[in-house]
Each structure stands twice: as structure tokens, then as C-alpha cells.
Amino acid sequence: MMRHSLIVILLASVMAACSSSPPDGLTVVEDFDINRYTGRWYEIARLDHRFERGLSNVTAEYTLQDNNDVAVLNRGYDEDEQRWDEAEGTAKFVGETDRGSLKVSFFGPFYGGYHIIALDHANYQWAMISGPSRDYLWILARDPTLAPDIYQNLIEQARTSGFATDALIEVDQQRHLP
């Protein structure tokens, strides 16, 4: 039997904060277009948490639904168990749909914040996401790698925004998805 999926545990931790607001002092992106955001994203870096510990090749797939909710499918490879782990969830906008602020649930009525705090508005090729506190940070890209200059700029932005960037884990994306 599969262990708890990475996102179910992620959301359990995020929901402990029970917040769908961004952390104080952070601003979510404006002029956000969910249609351009949908599709597959690769996790380039993250702050470590037990729910993702040992996972490589983490991806998130977002699909817009007819009711303007977003279906979420997250996958990661569990190195210890030598198998893929996945979780399905739903994201809903917090406020206006042109702001990069959503709440995500992978079980029941419990939601956790998903806040896009940096985005490649021109091409939607990279994004930086915060949870409800500065304990949660992800850097995502459309490809398994991100240009070093863009990555360093995002790291600097995260550092000046109060995230513990020295604790970021760069995610191995060498394994091919199933």
C-alpha cells in the first residue's frame, strides 16, 4: 500500500495554520491568467518538510475545471520506497481570479494557502509559491531545469522576503515521469 501521498501530508501541515492568506508583508502577483498557468510544472527547489522528504522528480499538474476550480495532480518519486507517489486535489481562488492567490485542498473541507509571489508574466515559464507562512516555499518551472540567473534572482527575492533560502533543497529531476 502506498504511504500517504506527499500532498495529503503537505496539506495537513499547511492546514495546521488554517490560513488561505499570504504571509504578512508578501504580495501575490496581479494580472494572473489561470489559463496560462495550467499544465505541468516541475519543482526546482523547496523548503524541506517531512511530507516531501526523500522525494525527487516532483511535479504539479493544474487543470482548469468548468466551475473555475483547478484540479491539482502532484507527483514525486519516493527514493526510499522506489516508487511514484501522487495526490489529487482542488484549488479555488481566494478573491479575484486575476490575483495569484488560491487555496488548495487534498482532503475534506480543509484548505491551505497557495500564493504566487513571483511569476514570469511574459511566458509563464517559472513561478515562486508561498504557503500560509514563510516555512513553505517552492520554485517551479515548466522545464526540469531553470536558467541559473533566473534561479539566483528568485533566491535573492525569497531571501529579502524573509524565507530561509539557505535551507532550500534543489530537487533532482533526472527520473522520467511515468
mmCIF file with all atom_site columns, C-alpha atoms in Angstrom:
data_model
loop_
_atom_site.group_PDB
_atom_site.id
_atom_site.type_symbol
_atom_site.label_atom_id
_atom_site.label_alt_id
_atom_site.label_comp_id
_atom_site.label_asym_id
_atom_site.label_entity_id
_atom_site.label_seq_id
_atom_site.pdbx_PDB_ins_code
_atom_site.Cartn_x
_atom_site.Cartn_y
_atom_site.Cartn_z
_atom_site.occupancy
_atom_site.B_iso_or_equiv
_atom_site.pdbx_formal_charge
_atom_site.auth_seq_id
_atom_site.auth_comp_id
_atom_site.auth_asym_id
_atom_site.auth_atom_id
_atom_site.pdbx_PDB_model_num
ATOM 1   C CA . MET A 1 1   ? 0.000   0.000  0.000   1.00 0.00 ? 1   MET A CA 1
ATOM 2   C CA . MET A 1 2   ? 1.294   3.475  -0.834  1.00 0.00 ? 2   MET A CA 1
ATOM 3   C CA . ARG A 1 3   ? 2.361   5.678  2.021   1.00 0.00 ? 3   ARG A CA 1
ATOM 4   C CA . HIS A 1 4   ? 0.435   8.899  2.463   1.00 0.00 ? 4   HIS A CA 1
ATOM 5   C CA . SER A 1 5   ? 0.916   10.953 -0.614  1.00 0.00 ? 5   SER A CA 1
ATOM 6   C CA . LEU A 1 6   ? 3.190   13.937 -0.466  1.00 0.00 ? 6   LEU A CA 1
ATOM 7   C CA . ILE A 1 7   ? 0.428   16.448 -0.895  1.00 0.00 ? 7   ILE A CA 1
ATOM 8   C CA . VAL A 1 8   ? -2.009  14.975 1.616   1.00 0.00 ? 8   VAL A CA 1
ATOM 9   C CA . ILE A 1 9   ? 0.671   15.307 4.251   1.00 0.00 ? 9   ILE A CA 1
ATOM 10  C CA . LEU A 1 10  ? 1.731   18.675 2.846   1.00 0.00 ? 10  LEU A CA 1
ATOM 11  C CA . LEU A 1 11  ? -1.754  19.996 3.219   1.00 0.00 ? 11  LEU A CA 1
ATOM 12  C CA . ALA A 1 12  ? -2.134  18.536 6.684   1.00 0.00 ? 12  ALA A CA 1
ATOM 13  C CA . SER A 1 13  ? 0.890   20.575 7.702   1.00 0.00 ? 13  SER A CA 1
ATOM 14  C CA . VAL A 1 14  ? -0.153  23.675 5.812   1.00 0.00 ? 14  VAL A CA 1
ATOM 15  C CA . MET A 1 15  ? -3.661  23.455 7.179   1.00 0.00 ? 15  MET A CA 1
ATOM 16  C CA . ALA A 1 16  ? -2.402  23.396 10.706  1.00 0.00 ? 16  ALA A CA 1
ATOM 17  C CA . ALA A 1 17  ? -2.065  27.103 10.080  1.00 0.00 ? 17  ALA A CA 1
ATOM 18  C CA . CYS A 1 18  ? -5.644  27.121 8.639   1.00 0.00 ? 18  CYS A CA 1
ATOM 19  C CA . SER A 1 19  ? -4.863  30.152 6.573   1.00 0.00 ? 19  SER A CA 1
ATOM 20  C CA . SER A 1 20  ? -5.564  30.962 2.986   1.00 0.00 ? 20  SER A CA 1
ATOM 21  C CA . SER A 1 21  ? -3.947  34.399 3.258   1.00 0.00 ? 21  SER A CA 1
ATOM 22  C CA . PRO A 1 22  ? -0.366  35.084 2.225   1.00 0.00 ? 22  PRO A CA 1
ATOM 23  C CA . PRO A 1 23  ? 2.198   35.685 4.956   1.00 0.00 ? 23  PRO A CA 1
ATOM 24  C CA . ASP A 1 24  ? 2.366   39.235 6.274   1.00 0.00 ? 24  ASP A CA 1
ATOM 25  C CA . GLY A 1 25  ? 4.354   41.537 4.035   1.00 0.00 ? 25  GLY A CA 1
ATOM 26  C CA . LEU A 1 26  ? 4.130   39.364 0.914   1.00 0.00 ? 26  LEU A CA 1
ATOM 27  C CA . THR A 1 27  ? 2.234   40.438 -2.177  1.00 0.00 ? 27  THR A CA 1
ATOM 28  C CA . VAL A 1 28  ? 0.721   37.992 -4.628  1.00 0.00 ? 28  VAL A CA 1
ATOM 29  C CA . VAL A 1 29  ? 1.037   38.562 -8.359  1.00 0.00 ? 29  VAL A CA 1
ATOM 30  C CA . GLU A 1 30  ? -1.606  40.612 -10.152 1.00 0.00 ? 30  GLU A CA 1
ATOM 31  C CA . ASP A 1 31  ? -2.773  40.249 -13.761 1.00 0.00 ? 31  ASP A CA 1
ATOM 32  C CA . PHE A 1 32  ? -2.714  36.484 -13.257 1.00 0.00 ? 32  PHE A CA 1
ATOM 33  C CA . ASP A 1 33  ? -4.104  34.248 -16.025 1.00 0.00 ? 33  ASP A CA 1
ATOM 34  C CA . ILE A 1 34  ? -5.065  30.764 -14.850 1.00 0.00 ? 34  ILE A CA 1
ATOM 35  C CA . ASN A 1 35  ? -5.371  29.567 -18.453 1.00 0.00 ? 35  ASN A CA 1
ATOM 36  C CA . ARG A 1 36  ? -1.679  30.278 -18.988 1.00 0.00 ? 36  ARG A CA 1
ATOM 37  C CA . TYR A 1 37  ? -0.782  28.749 -15.613 1.00 0.00 ? 37  TYR A CA 1
ATOM 38  C CA . THR A 1 38  ? -2.453  25.390 -16.225 1.00 0.00 ? 38  THR A CA 1
ATOM 39  C CA . GLY A 1 39  ? -0.358  22.418 -17.313 1.00 0.00 ? 39  GLY A CA 1
ATOM 40  C CA . ARG A 1 40  ? 2.705   20.732 -15.837 1.00 0.00 ? 40  ARG A CA 1
ATOM 41  C CA . TRP A 1 41  ? 5.228   22.441 -13.560 1.00 0.00 ? 41  TRP A CA 1
ATOM 42  C CA . TYR A 1 42  ? 8.479   20.952 -12.230 1.00 0.00 ? 42  TYR A CA 1
ATOM 43  C CA . GLU A 1 43  ? 9.599   21.606 -8.671  1.00 0.00 ? 43  GLU A CA 1
ATOM 44  C CA . ILE A 1 44  ? 13.050  23.194 -8.921  1.00 0.00 ? 44  ILE A CA 1
ATOM 45  C CA . ALA A 1 45  ? 13.565  23.947 -5.220  1.00 0.00 ? 45  ALA A CA 1
ATOM 46  C CA . ARG A 1 46  ? 11.634  23.811 -1.958  1.00 0.00 ? 46  ARG A CA 1
ATOM 47  C CA . LEU A 1 47  ? 11.957  24.305 1.738   1.00 0.00 ? 47  LEU A CA 1
ATOM 48  C CA . ASP A 1 48  ? 12.177  20.849 3.289   1.00 0.00 ? 48  ASP A CA 1
ATOM 49  C CA . HIS A 1 49  ? 9.289   19.287 5.160   1.00 0.00 ? 49  HIS A CA 1
ATOM 50  C CA . ARG A 1 50  ? 8.696   15.725 6.242   1.00 0.00 ? 50  ARG A CA 1
ATOM 51  C CA . PHE A 1 51  ? 5.872   15.337 3.707   1.00 0.00 ? 51  PHE A CA 1
ATOM 52  C CA . GLU A 1 52  ? 8.317   15.773 0.815   1.00 0.00 ? 52  GLU A CA 1
ATOM 53  C CA . ARG A 1 53  ? 11.468  14.433 2.424   1.00 0.00 ? 53  ARG A CA 1
ATOM 54  C CA . GLY A 1 54  ? 13.182  11.939 0.136   1.00 0.00 ? 54  GLY A CA 1
ATOM 55  C CA . LEU A 1 55  ? 11.056  12.823 -2.883  1.00 0.00 ? 55  LEU A CA 1
ATOM 56  C CA . SER A 1 56  ? 12.626  13.680 -6.192  1.00 0.00 ? 56  SER A CA 1
ATOM 57  C CA . ASN A 1 57  ? 11.152  14.476 -9.608  1.00 0.00 ? 57  ASN A CA 1
ATOM 58  C CA . VAL A 1 58  ? 8.253   16.362 -8.042  1.00 0.00 ? 58  VAL A CA 1
ATOM 59  C CA . THR A 1 59  ? 5.724   17.829 -10.470 1.00 0.00 ? 59  THR A CA 1
ATOM 60  C CA . ALA A 1 60  ? 2.375   19.574 -10.238 1.00 0.00 ? 60  ALA A CA 1
ATOM 61  C CA . GLU A 1 61  ? -0.243  19.432 -12.978 1.00 0.00 ? 61  GLU A CA 1
ATOM 62  C CA . TYR A 1 62  ? -3.020  22.048 -12.955 1.00 0.00 ? 62  TYR A CA 1
ATOM 63  C CA . THR A 1 63  ? -6.231  21.695 -14.993 1.00 0.00 ? 63  THR A CA 1
ATOM 64  C CA . LEU A 1 64  ? -8.970  24.334 -15.101 1.00 0.00 ? 64  LEU A CA 1
ATOM 65  C CA . GLN A 1 65  ? -12.450 22.930 -14.435 1.00 0.00 ? 65  GLN A CA 1
ATOM 66  C CA . ASP A 1 66  ? -15.771 24.235 -15.778 1.00 0.00 ? 66  ASP A CA 1
ATOM 67  C CA . ASN A 1 67  ? -16.641 25.815 -12.414 1.00 0.00 ? 67  ASN A CA 1
ATOM 68  C CA . ASN A 1 68  ? -13.343 27.799 -12.387 1.00 0.00 ? 68  ASN A CA 1
ATOM 69  C CA . ASP A 1 69  ? -11.828 25.489 -9.758  1.00 0.00 ? 69  ASP A CA 1
ATOM 70  C CA . VAL A 1 70  ? -8.467  23.958 -10.582 1.00 0.00 ? 70  VAL A CA 1
ATOM 71  C CA . ALA A 1 71  ? -7.779  20.225 -10.426 1.00 0.00 ? 71  ALA A CA 1
ATOM 72  C CA . VAL A 1 72  ? -4.329  19.530 -8.974  1.00 0.00 ? 72  VAL A CA 1
ATOM 73  C CA . LEU A 1 73  ? -2.267  16.382 -9.507  1.00 0.00 ? 73  LEU A CA 1
ATOM 74  C CA . ASN A 1 74  ? 1.067   16.252 -7.681  1.00 0.00 ? 74  ASN A CA 1
ATOM 75  C CA . ARG A 1 75  ? 3.642   13.505 -8.228  1.00 0.00 ? 75  ARG A CA 1
ATOM 76  C CA . GLY A 1 76  ? 7.002   12.702 -6.706  1.00 0.00 ? 76  GLY A CA 1
ATOM 77  C CA . TYR A 1 77  ? 9.374   9.778  -6.662  1.00 0.00 ? 77  TYR A CA 1
ATOM 78  C CA . ASP A 1 78  ? 9.968   8.215  -3.245  1.00 0.00 ? 78  ASP A CA 1
ATOM 79  C CA . GLU A 1 79  ? 13.635  7.228  -3.287  1.00 0.00 ? 79  GLU A CA 1
ATOM 80  C CA . ASP A 1 80  ? 13.371  5.043  -0.167  1.00 0.00 ? 80  ASP A CA 1
ATOM 81  C CA . GLU A 1 81  ? 10.349  3.096  -1.415  1.00 0.00 ? 81  GLU A CA 1
ATOM 82  C CA . GLN A 1 82  ? 11.463  3.162  -5.073  1.00 0.00 ? 82  GLN A CA 1
ATOM 83  C CA . ARG A 1 83  ? 8.022   4.170  -6.340  1.00 0.00 ? 83  ARG A CA 1
ATOM 84  C CA . TRP A 1 84  ? 5.963   7.102  -7.545  1.00 0.00 ? 84  TRP A CA 1
ATOM 85  C CA . ASP A 1 85  ? 3.651   8.839  -5.107  1.00 0.00 ? 85  ASP A CA 1
ATOM 86  C CA . GLU A 1 86  ? 0.780   11.077 -6.148  1.00 0.00 ? 86  GLU A CA 1
ATOM 87  C CA . ALA A 1 87  ? -2.130  13.052 -4.771  1.00 0.00 ? 87  ALA A CA 1
ATOM 88  C CA . GLU A 1 88  ? -5.155  14.729 -6.331  1.00 0.00 ? 88  GLU A CA 1
ATOM 89  C CA . GLY A 1 89  ? -6.691  17.907 -5.017  1.00 0.00 ? 89  GLY A CA 1
ATOM 90  C CA . THR A 1 90  ? -8.669  21.016 -5.827  1.00 0.00 ? 90  THR A CA 1
ATOM 91  C CA . ALA A 1 91  ? -7.658  24.667 -5.790  1.00 0.00 ? 91  ALA A CA 1
ATOM 92  C CA . LYS A 1 92  ? -10.036 27.623 -5.538  1.00 0.00 ? 92  LYS A CA 1
ATOM 93  C CA . PHE A 1 93  ? -9.308  31.282 -5.947  1.00 0.00 ? 93  PHE A CA 1
ATOM 94  C CA . VAL A 1 94  ? -9.140  33.469 -2.869  1.00 0.00 ? 94  VAL A CA 1
ATOM 95  C CA . GLY A 1 95  ? -10.727 36.659 -4.111  1.00 0.00 ? 95  GLY A CA 1
ATOM 96  C CA . GLU A 1 96  ? -10.455 37.763 -7.715  1.00 0.00 ? 96  GLU A CA 1
ATOM 97  C CA . THR A 1 97  ? -9.338  35.309 -10.410 1.00 0.00 ? 97  THR A CA 1
ATOM 98  C CA . ASP A 1 98  ? -6.733  37.759 -11.746 1.00 0.00 ? 98  ASP A CA 1
ATOM 99  C CA . ARG A 1 99  ? -4.720  37.513 -8.493  1.00 0.00 ? 99  ARG A CA 1
ATOM 100 C CA . GLY A 1 100 ? -2.323  34.625 -7.883  1.00 0.00 ? 100 GLY A CA 1
ATOM 101 C CA . SER A 1 101 ? -3.851  33.644 -4.563  1.00 0.00 ? 101 SER A CA 1
ATOM 102 C CA . LEU A 1 102 ? -5.564  30.280 -4.196  1.00 0.00 ? 102 LEU A CA 1
ATOM 103 C CA . LYS A 1 103 ? -6.451  27.804 -1.509  1.00 0.00 ? 103 LYS A CA 1
ATOM 104 C CA . VAL A 1 104 ? -5.803  24.107 -2.071  1.00 0.00 ? 104 VAL A CA 1
ATOM 105 C CA . SER A 1 105 ? -7.395  21.031 -0.542  1.00 0.00 ? 105 SER A CA 1
ATOM 106 C CA . PHE A 1 106 ? -6.477  17.377 -0.874  1.00 0.00 ? 106 PHE A CA 1
ATOM 107 C CA . PHE A 1 107 ? -8.998  16.124 1.657   1.00 0.00 ? 107 PHE A CA 1
ATOM 108 C CA . GLY A 1 108 ? -12.313 17.323 3.015   1.00 0.00 ? 108 GLY A CA 1
ATOM 109 C CA . PRO A 1 109 ? -13.136 20.936 3.649   1.00 0.00 ? 109 PRO A CA 1
ATOM 110 C CA . PHE A 1 110 ? -9.596  21.824 4.784   1.00 0.00 ? 110 PHE A CA 1
ATOM 111 C CA . TYR A 1 111 ? -7.684  24.308 2.647   1.00 0.00 ? 111 TYR A CA 1
ATOM 112 C CA . GLY A 1 112 ? -4.195  25.720 2.756   1.00 0.00 ? 112 GLY A CA 1
ATOM 113 C CA . GLY A 1 113 ? -2.859  28.851 1.101   1.00 0.00 ? 113 GLY A CA 1
ATOM 114 C CA . TYR A 1 114 ? -1.111  28.728 -2.295  1.00 0.00 ? 114 TYR A CA 1
ATOM 115 C CA . HIS A 1 115 ? 0.251   32.175 -3.132  1.00 0.00 ? 115 HIS A CA 1
ATOM 116 C CA . ILE A 1 116 ? 2.162   33.009 -6.288  1.00 0.00 ? 116 ILE A CA 1
ATOM 117 C CA . ILE A 1 117 ? 4.622   35.682 -5.192  1.00 0.00 ? 117 ILE A CA 1
ATOM 118 C CA . ALA A 1 118 ? 6.758   35.798 -8.352  1.00 0.00 ? 118 ALA A CA 1
ATOM 119 C CA . LEU A 1 119 ? 5.860   34.856 -11.911 1.00 0.00 ? 119 LEU A CA 1
ATOM 120 C CA . ASP A 1 120 ? 7.243   35.070 -15.418 1.00 0.00 ? 120 ASP A CA 1
ATOM 121 C CA . HIS A 1 121 ? 4.324   37.168 -16.683 1.00 0.00 ? 121 HIS A CA 1
ATOM 122 C CA . ALA A 1 122 ? 5.690   37.231 -20.228 1.00 0.00 ? 122 ALA A CA 1
ATOM 123 C CA . ASN A 1 123 ? 5.904   33.469 -20.813 1.00 0.00 ? 123 ASN A CA 1
ATOM 124 C CA . TYR A 1 124 ? 4.658   31.685 -17.675 1.00 0.00 ? 124 TYR A CA 1
ATOM 125 C CA . GLN A 1 125 ? 7.861   29.617 -17.555 1.00 0.00 ? 125 GLN A CA 1
ATOM 126 C CA . TRP A 1 126 ? 8.656   29.979 -13.824 1.00 0.00 ? 126 TRP A CA 1
ATOM 127 C CA . ALA A 1 127 ? 6.887   30.830 -10.588 1.00 0.00 ? 127 ALA A CA 1
ATOM 128 C CA . MET A 1 128 ? 7.631   31.142 -6.886  1.00 0.00 ? 128 MET A CA 1
ATOM 129 C CA . ILE A 1 129 ? 4.986   29.990 -4.426  1.00 0.00 ? 129 ILE A CA 1
ATOM 130 C CA . SER A 1 130 ? 4.480   30.625 -0.719  1.00 0.00 ? 130 SER A CA 1
ATOM 131 C CA . GLY A 1 131 ? 2.161   28.788 1.624   1.00 0.00 ? 131 GLY A CA 1
ATOM 132 C CA . PRO A 1 132 ? 0.442   30.465 4.588   1.00 0.00 ? 132 PRO A CA 1
ATOM 133 C CA . SER A 1 133 ? 3.789   31.153 6.281   1.00 0.00 ? 133 SER A CA 1
ATOM 134 C CA . ARG A 1 134 ? 7.429   31.620 5.350   1.00 0.00 ? 134 ARG A CA 1
ATOM 135 C CA . ASP A 1 135 ? 8.009   27.961 6.259   1.00 0.00 ? 135 ASP A CA 1
ATOM 136 C CA . TYR A 1 136 ? 6.623   26.993 2.842   1.00 0.00 ? 136 TYR A CA 1
ATOM 137 C CA . LEU A 1 137 ? 8.335   27.976 -0.395  1.00 0.00 ? 137 LEU A CA 1
ATOM 138 C CA . TRP A 1 138 ? 8.541   26.389 -3.814  1.00 0.00 ? 138 TRP A CA 1
ATOM 139 C CA . ILE A 1 139 ? 10.238  27.438 -7.021  1.00 0.00 ? 139 ILE A CA 1
ATOM 140 C CA . LEU A 1 140 ? 8.577   25.905 -10.076 1.00 0.00 ? 140 LEU A CA 1
ATOM 141 C CA . ALA A 1 141 ? 9.398   25.874 -13.778 1.00 0.00 ? 141 ALA A CA 1
ATOM 142 C CA . ARG A 1 142 ? 7.893   24.487 -16.964 1.00 0.00 ? 142 ARG A CA 1
ATOM 143 C CA . ASP A 1 143 ? 11.095  22.547 -17.627 1.00 0.00 ? 143 ASP A CA 1
ATOM 144 C CA . PRO A 1 144 ? 13.050  20.283 -15.260 1.00 0.00 ? 144 PRO A CA 1
ATOM 145 C CA . THR A 1 145 ? 15.796  22.930 -15.059 1.00 0.00 ? 145 THR A CA 1
ATOM 146 C CA . LEU A 1 146 ? 15.789  26.691 -14.659 1.00 0.00 ? 146 LEU A CA 1
ATOM 147 C CA . ALA A 1 147 ? 18.343  29.141 -16.026 1.00 0.00 ? 147 ALA A CA 1
ATOM 148 C CA . PRO A 1 148 ? 20.903  29.912 -13.276 1.00 0.00 ? 148 PRO A CA 1
ATOM 149 C CA . ASP A 1 149 ? 20.388  33.687 -13.460 1.00 0.00 ? 149 ASP A CA 1
ATOM 150 C CA . ILE A 1 150 ? 16.614  33.368 -13.043 1.00 0.00 ? 150 ILE A CA 1
ATOM 151 C CA . TYR A 1 151 ? 17.073  30.883 -10.210 1.00 0.00 ? 151 TYR A CA 1
ATOM 152 C CA . GLN A 1 152 ? 19.516  33.187 -8.390  1.00 0.00 ? 152 GLN A CA 1
ATOM 153 C CA . ASN A 1 153 ? 17.167  36.163 -8.823  1.00 0.00 ? 153 ASN A CA 1
ATOM 154 C CA . LEU A 1 154 ? 14.311  34.157 -7.284  1.00 0.00 ? 154 LEU A CA 1
ATOM 155 C CA . ILE A 1 155 ? 16.534  33.022 -4.418  1.00 0.00 ? 155 ILE A CA 1
ATOM 156 C CA . GLU A 1 156 ? 17.506  36.631 -3.729  1.00 0.00 ? 156 GLU A CA 1
ATOM 157 C CA . GLN A 1 157 ? 13.875  37.757 -3.843  1.00 0.00 ? 157 GLN A CA 1
ATOM 158 C CA . ALA A 1 158 ? 12.922  34.973 -1.417  1.00 0.00 ? 158 ALA A CA 1
ATOM 159 C CA . ARG A 1 159 ? 15.823  35.848 0.897   1.00 0.00 ? 159 ARG A CA 1
ATOM 160 C CA . THR A 1 160 ? 14.889  39.528 1.042   1.00 0.00 ? 160 THR A CA 1
ATOM 161 C CA . SER A 1 161 ? 11.267  38.482 1.679   1.00 0.00 ? 161 SER A CA 1
ATOM 162 C CA . GLY A 1 162 ? 12.317  36.622 4.814   1.00 0.00 ? 162 GLY A CA 1
ATOM 163 C CA . PHE A 1 163 ? 12.500  32.997 3.640   1.00 0.00 ? 163 PHE A CA 1
ATOM 164 C CA . ALA A 1 164 ? 15.294  30.719 4.891   1.00 0.00 ? 164 ALA A CA 1
ATOM 165 C CA . THR A 1 165 ? 16.901  30.326 1.481   1.00 0.00 ? 165 THR A CA 1
ATOM 166 C CA . ASP A 1 166 ? 19.979  28.644 2.952   1.00 0.00 ? 166 ASP A CA 1
ATOM 167 C CA . ALA A 1 167 ? 17.649  25.712 3.747   1.00 0.00 ? 167 ALA A CA 1
ATOM 168 C CA . LEU A 1 168 ? 16.299  25.349 0.188   1.00 0.00 ? 168 LEU A CA 1
ATOM 169 C CA . ILE A 1 169 ? 16.621  21.905 -1.363  1.00 0.00 ? 169 ILE A CA 1
ATOM 170 C CA . GLU A 1 170 ? 17.273  21.709 -5.078  1.00 0.00 ? 170 GLU A CA 1
ATOM 171 C CA . VAL A 1 171 ? 15.042  18.958 -6.444  1.00 0.00 ? 171 VAL A CA 1
ATOM 172 C CA . ASP A 1 172 ? 16.556  16.194 -8.566  1.00 0.00 ? 172 ASP A CA 1
ATOM 173 C CA . GLN A 1 173 ? 14.579  15.975 -11.805 1.00 0.00 ? 173 GLN A CA 1
ATOM 174 C CA . GLN A 1 174 ? 16.619  13.232 -13.536 1.00 0.00 ? 174 GLN A CA 1
ATOM 175 C CA . ARG A 1 175 ? 13.994  10.459 -13.466 1.00 0.00 ? 175 ARG A CA 1
ATOM 176 C CA . HIS A 1 176 ? 11.409  10.360 -16.264 1.00 0.00 ? 176 HIS A CA 1
ATOM 177 C CA . LEU A 1 177 ? 7.761   10.646 -15.281 1.00 0.00 ? 177 LEU A CA 1
ATOM 178 C CA . PRO A 1 178 ? 5.518   7.584  -15.617 1.00 0.00 ? 178 PRO A CA 1
#
